[in-house]
Amino acid sequence: MSTLIRGGTVVNATGAVAADVLVQGEKIAALVAPGFEVQADTVIDATGKYVIPGGIDGHTHMEMPFGGTSSADTFETGTVAAAWGGTTTIIDFAVQAKGTSLLSTLDRWHGKADGNCAVDYGFHMIVSDVNDTSLKEMESCIDAGVNTFKMFMAYPGVFYATDGEILRAMQKARETGATIMMHAENGIAIDQLVAQALANGHTDPVQHGLTRPPELEGEATSRAIALAKVTGAPLYIVHLSASHALDAVTKARDTGQNVFAETCPQYLFLSLEDLAKPDFEGAKYVASPPLRPKEHQTELWRGLRTNDLSLVSTDHCPFCFKDQKELGRGDFSKIPNGMPGVEHRMDLLHQGVVRGELSLERWVEISSTTPARMFGLYPRKGVIAPGADADIVVYDPTAEQTLSAATHHMNVDYSAYEGMELTGKVDTVLSRGKVVVDGAGFHGGAGHGRFLGRDLNQYLI
Ligand code: URP
Ligand code: ZN
Ligand code: ZN
Ligand code: ZN
């Protein structure tokens, strides 16, 4: 079975060229000069459109247990939504509960995802119980293709790790080549601020933002960087939201340290003002770190241009407004933390191109190529090149769309971007050579997506 994607502009991180793309089975077979005669079973007309490598979202939480509930997208609904938005690979987080082993955790997550994903998927491992067994098990996880380990400086009593525990895990990462991912917020100080706010009767969602000040993200980020420096471990800061944290990352990168960071669309497009919406509406925007005052956005866009922010992931972690966010009415600290977004990352970042904030190539780099390298999937993913998986998005840069819960495919009852008008839209999506989305609708299904055992970080300095 062969497919020719004809007439488009192929955009890779390294440049854009007019070329046709020949797909044979699950792989890209060739890039062909325009007008060159090629036989194929099917032809997709990409005239006037970009042909880009499928998006890779390196940070999602499908069916994730949190605060007595579970994120609303299953691996099936979440990956179908991802496909609609041009994301053909997700990397989700297996979550170690305290007192359980990493390997049993990995088994449980395979049990949730295997056979249920519509696009390819991998796992990171959340380490919440650092002990001799867990540290040893990190080696087995790496052998099983899971070599990125997330730790938390936030959420005392749940996921929180002490500096000593972080140091030990980083030493293991240094020894094995693994990368430590860090949720960098000073949870000990934050918990005091939260308790004080509640004691003073401040219960609204905006308090979530006010009790998690950017200084405490900056401080934790600096501390994580210091621990990584001492141990020699590569460090990846997840969901960076504040200029304070970006400054710390920039400084470390200027010294040549293997420190990387992602930001998320919500920090580029939304702000503390959303969290302050009346009538509990702000609960829709509760995620950690919190949305920041608008001025941080300018710094984050700059960071994306300078590569101090290496890539953009969504931290997709949806909770329904009606029956889940509601758990925190009257006590903001009980609002499940997380926002939906897996479907709209490619489109939102494309606005950066439209506004002249990002080049076309940088758009592809931060949404696909760098994630592929950072998470050990290159050149199988993240590039339009012969031999790569045929994960391809035909993208219409001029189509207009309005984001809305009424039309999105995520299993959540609101959109954080309700009514936002965007330029550019996914036209056709191929996942390993199969057309899963086109103008006629969705043609993929649960079970098409395969588990990706990943190589070690290919993006180290
Ligand atoms: O609020 C968030 N970010 N929820 C998802 C879990 C995490 O910390 O990434
Ligand atoms: Zn986190
Ligand atoms: Zn997350
Ligand atoms: Zn619901």
XYZ file of C-alpha atoms and ligand atoms in Angstrom:
473
model
C 0.000 0.000 0.000
C 1.584 3.289 -1.097
C 0.467 6.892 -0.734
C 1.849 9.988 -2.430
C 1.392 13.333 -0.679
C 1.709 15.678 -3.606
C 2.189 19.396 -4.117
C 2.915 20.511 -0.559
C 5.784 22.238 1.205
C 7.687 19.776 3.359
C 8.722 21.524 6.565
C 11.384 19.986 8.757
C 13.226 21.644 11.644
C 16.130 22.197 9.277
C 14.236 23.882 6.464
C 11.295 23.867 4.097
C 11.268 22.487 0.539
C 8.681 21.877 -2.155
C 8.582 18.083 -2.409
C 6.220 15.148 -2.736
C 6.339 12.479 -0.026
C 6.048 8.817 -0.930
C 4.773 6.550 1.826
C 5.154 2.804 1.554
C 3.415 0.782 4.236
C 4.187 2.363 7.600
C 7.298 4.255 6.506
C 8.324 7.245 4.451
C 9.990 5.792 1.353
C 11.169 8.919 -0.453
C 11.014 12.668 -0.893
C 10.495 13.348 -4.559
C 11.121 16.495 -6.582
C 7.840 18.161 -7.631
C 6.687 17.008 -11.062
C 8.641 13.764 -10.921
C 6.386 10.913 -12.031
C 5.711 8.449 -9.171
C 3.126 5.670 -9.042
C 1.143 5.271 -5.840
C -2.094 3.571 -4.803
C -3.477 6.779 -3.301
C -2.675 10.431 -3.854
C -3.280 13.154 -1.266
C -3.315 16.673 -2.690
C -1.309 18.978 -0.418
C -1.225 21.986 -2.715
C -0.897 25.182 -0.668
C -0.333 23.203 2.515
C 2.531 22.247 4.783
C 3.617 18.644 5.135
C 5.101 18.291 8.609
C 6.173 15.485 10.918
C 3.363 14.449 13.268
C 3.354 16.258 16.577
C 4.898 14.635 19.639
C 3.328 15.609 22.945
C 5.861 14.631 25.588
C 3.636 15.349 28.576
C 0.104 13.977 28.951
C -1.931 12.414 31.747
C -4.664 10.075 30.519
C -6.725 8.293 33.189
C -4.493 9.739 35.874
C -5.585 9.328 39.506
C -5.475 12.705 41.286
C -7.129 14.004 44.437
C -9.705 11.208 44.669
C -10.722 11.372 41.030
C -9.167 10.530 37.664
C -8.393 12.657 34.622
C -11.320 12.486 32.231
C -9.653 11.301 29.020
C -8.982 7.610 28.668
C -6.020 6.500 26.586
C -8.529 5.987 23.782
C -10.398 9.301 23.926
C -7.210 11.250 24.620
C -5.255 9.771 21.734
C -8.180 10.188 19.327
C -8.265 13.882 20.300
C -4.485 14.060 19.869
C -4.786 12.655 16.348
C -7.452 15.215 15.434
C -5.009 17.907 16.430
C -2.065 16.525 14.464
C -0.286 14.854 17.377
C 0.717 11.321 16.417
C 2.773 10.402 19.486
C 2.137 10.997 23.167
C 4.337 10.239 26.132
C 2.228 9.747 29.224
C 3.221 9.322 32.862
C 3.035 6.076 34.808
C 2.532 7.112 38.426
C 4.224 5.211 41.238
C 2.103 5.286 44.381
C 4.069 5.308 47.633
C 4.703 1.764 48.825
C 4.482 0.228 45.356
C 7.220 -0.783 42.923
C 8.159 0.915 39.690
C 7.793 -2.277 37.675
C 4.307 -3.065 38.953
C 3.432 0.558 38.173
C 4.691 0.144 34.620
C 2.633 -3.046 34.255
C -0.464 -1.218 35.463
C 0.033 1.567 32.950
C 0.553 -0.898 30.131
C -2.706 -2.455 31.264
C -4.477 0.869 30.821
C -2.904 1.873 27.516
C -2.046 -1.244 25.540
C -4.607 -1.928 22.828
C -6.438 1.312 23.587
C -4.372 4.038 21.944
C -5.157 5.524 18.552
C -1.619 6.883 18.088
C 1.800 5.666 19.215
C 2.683 6.187 22.844
C 5.460 5.889 25.386
C 5.763 6.355 29.110
C 7.743 8.401 31.566
C 7.829 7.138 35.151
C 6.833 9.258 38.142
C 9.020 8.251 41.079
C 7.301 9.134 44.327
C 8.970 6.597 46.616
C 12.746 6.811 46.520
C 14.321 3.774 48.188
C 16.930 1.147 47.313
C 14.401 -0.991 45.441
C 13.025 1.890 43.362
C 16.515 3.073 42.496
C 17.486 -0.416 41.337
C 14.218 -0.722 39.401
C 15.044 2.421 37.438
C 17.518 0.220 35.536
C 14.773 -2.251 34.587
C 12.527 0.613 33.488
C 15.284 1.855 31.215
C 15.623 -1.631 29.707
C 11.855 -1.530 29.134
C 12.150 1.714 27.162
C 11.185 4.097 29.969
C 14.222 6.236 30.774
C 12.775 9.561 31.905
C 11.822 9.841 35.566
C 9.662 12.637 36.897
C 10.054 13.847 40.463
C 8.165 16.448 42.468
C 9.403 19.266 44.672
C 5.675 20.059 45.132
C 2.771 18.156 46.726
C 4.221 17.199 50.158
C 2.732 13.933 51.387
C 1.791 12.774 47.893
C 4.518 12.850 45.264
C 7.009 15.112 47.045
C 10.655 14.077 47.196
C 13.209 15.589 49.580
C 16.409 17.109 48.207
C 18.247 14.020 49.482
C 15.908 11.712 47.576
C 16.240 13.811 44.462
C 20.020 13.691 44.800
C 19.982 9.899 45.007
C 17.735 9.532 41.959
C 19.924 11.963 40.051
C 23.005 9.925 40.920
C 21.253 6.880 39.447
C 20.321 8.909 36.381
C 23.911 9.996 35.925
C 25.034 6.357 36.208
C 22.483 5.035 33.694
C 22.094 7.883 31.211
C 18.519 8.553 32.270
C 17.027 12.048 32.435
C 15.310 13.415 35.551
C 12.180 15.461 34.878
C 11.316 17.927 37.599
C 8.095 19.496 38.796
C 9.870 22.488 40.274
C 7.727 24.328 42.821
C 8.637 24.711 46.484
C 5.766 22.657 47.885
C 6.739 23.061 51.536
C 6.448 26.847 51.394
C 3.383 26.685 49.137
C 1.523 24.463 51.592
C 2.006 27.106 54.296
C 0.613 29.818 52.017
C -2.342 27.605 51.112
C -3.131 26.885 54.772
C -2.911 30.599 55.622
C -5.213 31.564 52.731
C -7.825 29.019 53.768
C -7.585 30.079 57.424
C -8.329 33.629 56.286
C -11.399 32.468 54.368
C -9.846 32.899 50.940
C -11.287 29.937 49.066
C -11.718 31.041 45.435
C -9.797 29.467 42.516
C -7.614 32.563 42.058
C -6.021 31.697 45.424
C -4.443 28.724 43.686
C -2.369 31.209 41.718
C -1.717 33.606 44.580
C -0.436 30.877 46.916
C 2.005 29.504 44.330
C 4.086 32.616 43.553
C 6.562 32.532 40.653
C 9.465 33.088 43.061
C 8.818 29.631 44.506
C 8.987 28.109 41.024
C 12.209 30.009 40.385
C 13.704 28.876 43.690
C 12.835 25.209 43.136
C 14.137 25.351 39.568
C 17.471 26.775 40.786
C 17.696 24.110 43.483
C 16.988 21.313 40.986
C 19.649 22.743 38.690
C 22.160 22.800 41.559
C 21.406 19.179 42.446
C 21.778 18.215 38.785
C 25.078 20.055 38.592
C 26.441 18.271 41.663
C 25.387 14.851 40.382
C 26.023 15.396 36.674
C 22.532 14.220 35.735
C 20.643 15.643 32.765
C 17.668 17.674 33.997
C 14.427 18.462 32.228
C 12.130 21.035 33.850
C 8.501 20.224 33.070
C 5.717 22.757 32.554
C 7.855 25.871 33.126
C 5.505 28.813 33.622
C 7.432 31.711 35.155
C 10.174 34.063 33.990
C 11.926 33.428 37.328
C 12.346 29.759 36.429
C 13.306 30.589 32.849
C 16.077 32.866 34.119
C 17.519 29.972 36.138
C 17.361 27.621 33.142
C 18.918 30.217 30.842
C 21.796 30.785 33.251
C 22.494 27.049 33.552
C 22.348 26.524 29.796
C 24.763 29.418 29.287
C 27.311 27.416 31.284
C 26.778 24.361 29.089
C 24.901 22.305 31.679
C 22.499 19.659 30.389
C 19.398 21.496 31.570
C 16.311 21.641 29.383
C 12.806 22.944 29.821
C 9.390 22.703 28.269
C 6.564 25.171 28.540
C 2.911 24.559 27.730
C 0.349 26.375 25.544
C -1.659 27.464 28.584
C 1.299 29.505 29.865
C 1.772 31.096 26.440
C -1.870 32.026 25.885
C -3.687 32.197 29.241
C -2.990 34.139 32.426
C -3.833 34.724 36.077
C -6.799 36.762 34.821
C -8.421 33.521 33.664
C -7.895 31.984 37.074
C -9.631 35.048 38.575
C -12.849 34.578 36.553
C -15.936 34.841 38.794
C -18.515 32.190 39.729
C -15.960 29.425 40.187
C -15.195 29.662 36.430
C -11.546 30.085 37.422
C -11.482 26.425 38.471
C -11.253 25.508 34.781
C -7.772 27.023 34.775
C -6.385 25.429 37.929
C -3.182 23.589 37.119
C 0.253 23.558 38.722
C 2.296 25.630 38.309
C -0.536 28.155 38.025
C -1.246 30.527 35.162
C 0.900 33.635 35.609
C 0.416 37.373 35.114
C 0.520 38.220 31.400
C 4.044 39.653 31.389
C 5.501 36.164 31.789
C 4.166 35.234 28.329
C 6.553 37.612 26.571
C 9.491 35.952 28.313
C 8.279 32.463 27.449
C 7.974 33.313 23.736
C 11.480 34.729 23.889
C 12.681 31.530 25.561
C 11.181 29.502 22.744
C 13.090 31.560 20.190
C 16.410 31.333 22.041
C 16.026 27.589 22.771
C 16.203 28.170 26.509
C 12.793 26.548 26.214
C 13.459 23.537 24.039
C 9.959 22.342 23.330
C 6.265 22.630 24.107
C 4.142 19.883 25.659
C 0.573 20.204 26.860
C 0.530 18.646 30.356
C -2.924 17.550 29.197
C -4.734 16.541 32.389
C -8.463 17.184 31.934
C -11.048 17.273 34.690
C -14.677 18.056 33.917
C -15.986 21.354 35.227
C -19.357 19.937 36.278
C -18.452 16.926 38.339
C -14.691 17.087 38.982
C -13.501 20.693 39.336
C -16.592 21.026 41.549
C -14.766 19.038 44.261
C -12.946 22.250 45.138
C -15.875 24.641 45.437
C -15.389 26.355 48.786
C -11.762 25.136 49.019
C -9.492 25.922 46.081
C -6.903 23.428 47.332
C -9.303 20.585 46.535
C -9.776 21.547 42.870
C -8.185 18.752 40.791
C -5.014 20.188 39.220
C -4.883 20.049 35.460
C -6.194 21.429 32.187
C -7.168 19.893 28.833
C -5.071 20.694 25.770
C -3.730 17.686 23.861
C -5.860 18.500 20.819
C -4.777 22.087 20.253
C -1.023 22.279 20.789
C -0.090 22.300 17.093
C -2.746 24.897 16.244
C -1.955 27.185 19.159
C 1.771 27.107 18.436
C 1.035 27.847 14.797
C -0.276 31.212 16.001
C 3.345 31.915 16.915
C 4.176 31.546 13.228
C 1.200 33.658 12.173
C 2.241 36.454 14.573
C 5.896 36.292 13.586
C 7.019 35.003 16.992
C 8.359 31.726 15.557
C 9.702 30.593 12.207
C 7.923 27.771 10.415
C 10.891 25.509 11.084
C 10.982 26.408 14.776
C 7.281 25.501 15.015
C 8.098 22.011 13.755
C 11.172 21.797 15.939
C 9.471 22.604 19.255
C 6.401 20.491 18.544
C 7.964 17.416 16.963
C 11.685 17.233 16.204
C 13.108 18.237 19.581
C 10.598 16.084 21.503
C 11.698 13.161 19.307
C 15.361 13.777 20.172
C 14.799 14.650 23.833
C 12.789 11.484 24.380
C 14.854 9.107 22.290
C 12.568 8.625 19.305
C 14.629 10.198 16.521
C 14.817 9.560 13.549
C 11.909 7.150 13.769
C 9.758 10.136 14.729
C 10.096 13.895 14.408
C 11.254 14.224 10.819
C 10.014 13.842 7.255
C 12.794 11.680 5.878
C 13.166 8.305 4.151
C 12.985 5.501 6.712
C 11.075 7.495 9.321
C 7.642 6.378 10.451
C 5.029 7.903 8.179
C 3.535 10.080 10.943
C 2.632 13.027 8.783
C 0.355 16.036 9.095
C -0.888 17.944 6.097
C -1.512 21.381 7.593
C -3.592 24.129 6.040
C -1.985 27.412 7.167
C -4.850 29.621 5.992
C -7.940 27.786 7.276
C -9.733 29.572 10.103
C -11.209 27.841 13.138
C -12.775 28.693 16.477
C -11.948 26.517 19.454
C -14.895 25.249 21.469
C -15.958 22.407 23.730
C -18.863 21.949 21.316
C -16.500 20.802 18.568
C -13.422 19.411 20.297
C -12.823 15.693 20.711
C -11.363 15.614 24.214
C -13.596 13.941 26.796
C -14.063 17.035 28.889
C -16.988 19.423 29.201
C -15.161 22.706 28.660
C -12.447 24.270 26.552
C -9.817 26.441 28.199
C -9.736 28.327 24.880
C -13.497 28.676 24.316
C -14.176 31.075 21.453
C -10.520 31.617 20.544
C -10.127 32.219 16.802
C -7.127 30.602 15.166
C -5.524 30.672 11.758
C -4.394 27.285 10.500
C -5.919 23.844 10.850
C -5.011 20.202 10.487
C -6.140 18.872 7.113
C -4.980 15.238 7.002
C -3.139 13.072 9.517
C -1.251 9.869 8.844
C -0.137 7.634 11.695
C 2.428 5.056 10.555
C 1.154 5.348 7.013
C -2.535 5.083 7.826
C -4.780 8.067 7.181
C -6.427 8.532 10.576
C -7.932 11.996 10.036
C -9.050 13.715 6.843
C -11.833 15.979 5.634
C -14.289 13.095 5.897
C -13.587 12.461 9.563
C -11.734 10.033 11.808
C -10.610 6.709 10.351
C -8.291 5.453 13.070
C -9.132 3.549 16.185
C -8.056 2.181 19.507
C -5.307 -0.366 19.115
C -3.634 1.252 16.114
C -1.181 3.014 18.423
C 1.863 1.034 19.461
C 4.028 1.286 22.554
C 7.356 2.986 21.877
C 10.327 1.766 23.856
C 12.604 4.798 23.773
C 16.346 5.311 23.452
C 18.218 7.553 25.893
C 18.129 11.345 25.505
C 19.574 12.283 22.097
C 19.570 16.005 22.805
C 22.394 16.219 25.334
C 24.951 18.960 24.882
O -1.685 20.575 37.416
C -1.083 19.728 36.789
N -0.002 20.049 36.131
N -1.541 18.466 36.768
C -0.876 17.360 36.202
C 0.175 16.794 37.109
C 1.472 17.520 36.979
O 1.971 18.015 37.968
O 2.029 17.583 35.893
Zn 3.961 18.420 37.341
Zn 1.929 16.915 34.184
Zn -17.252 14.257 33.439
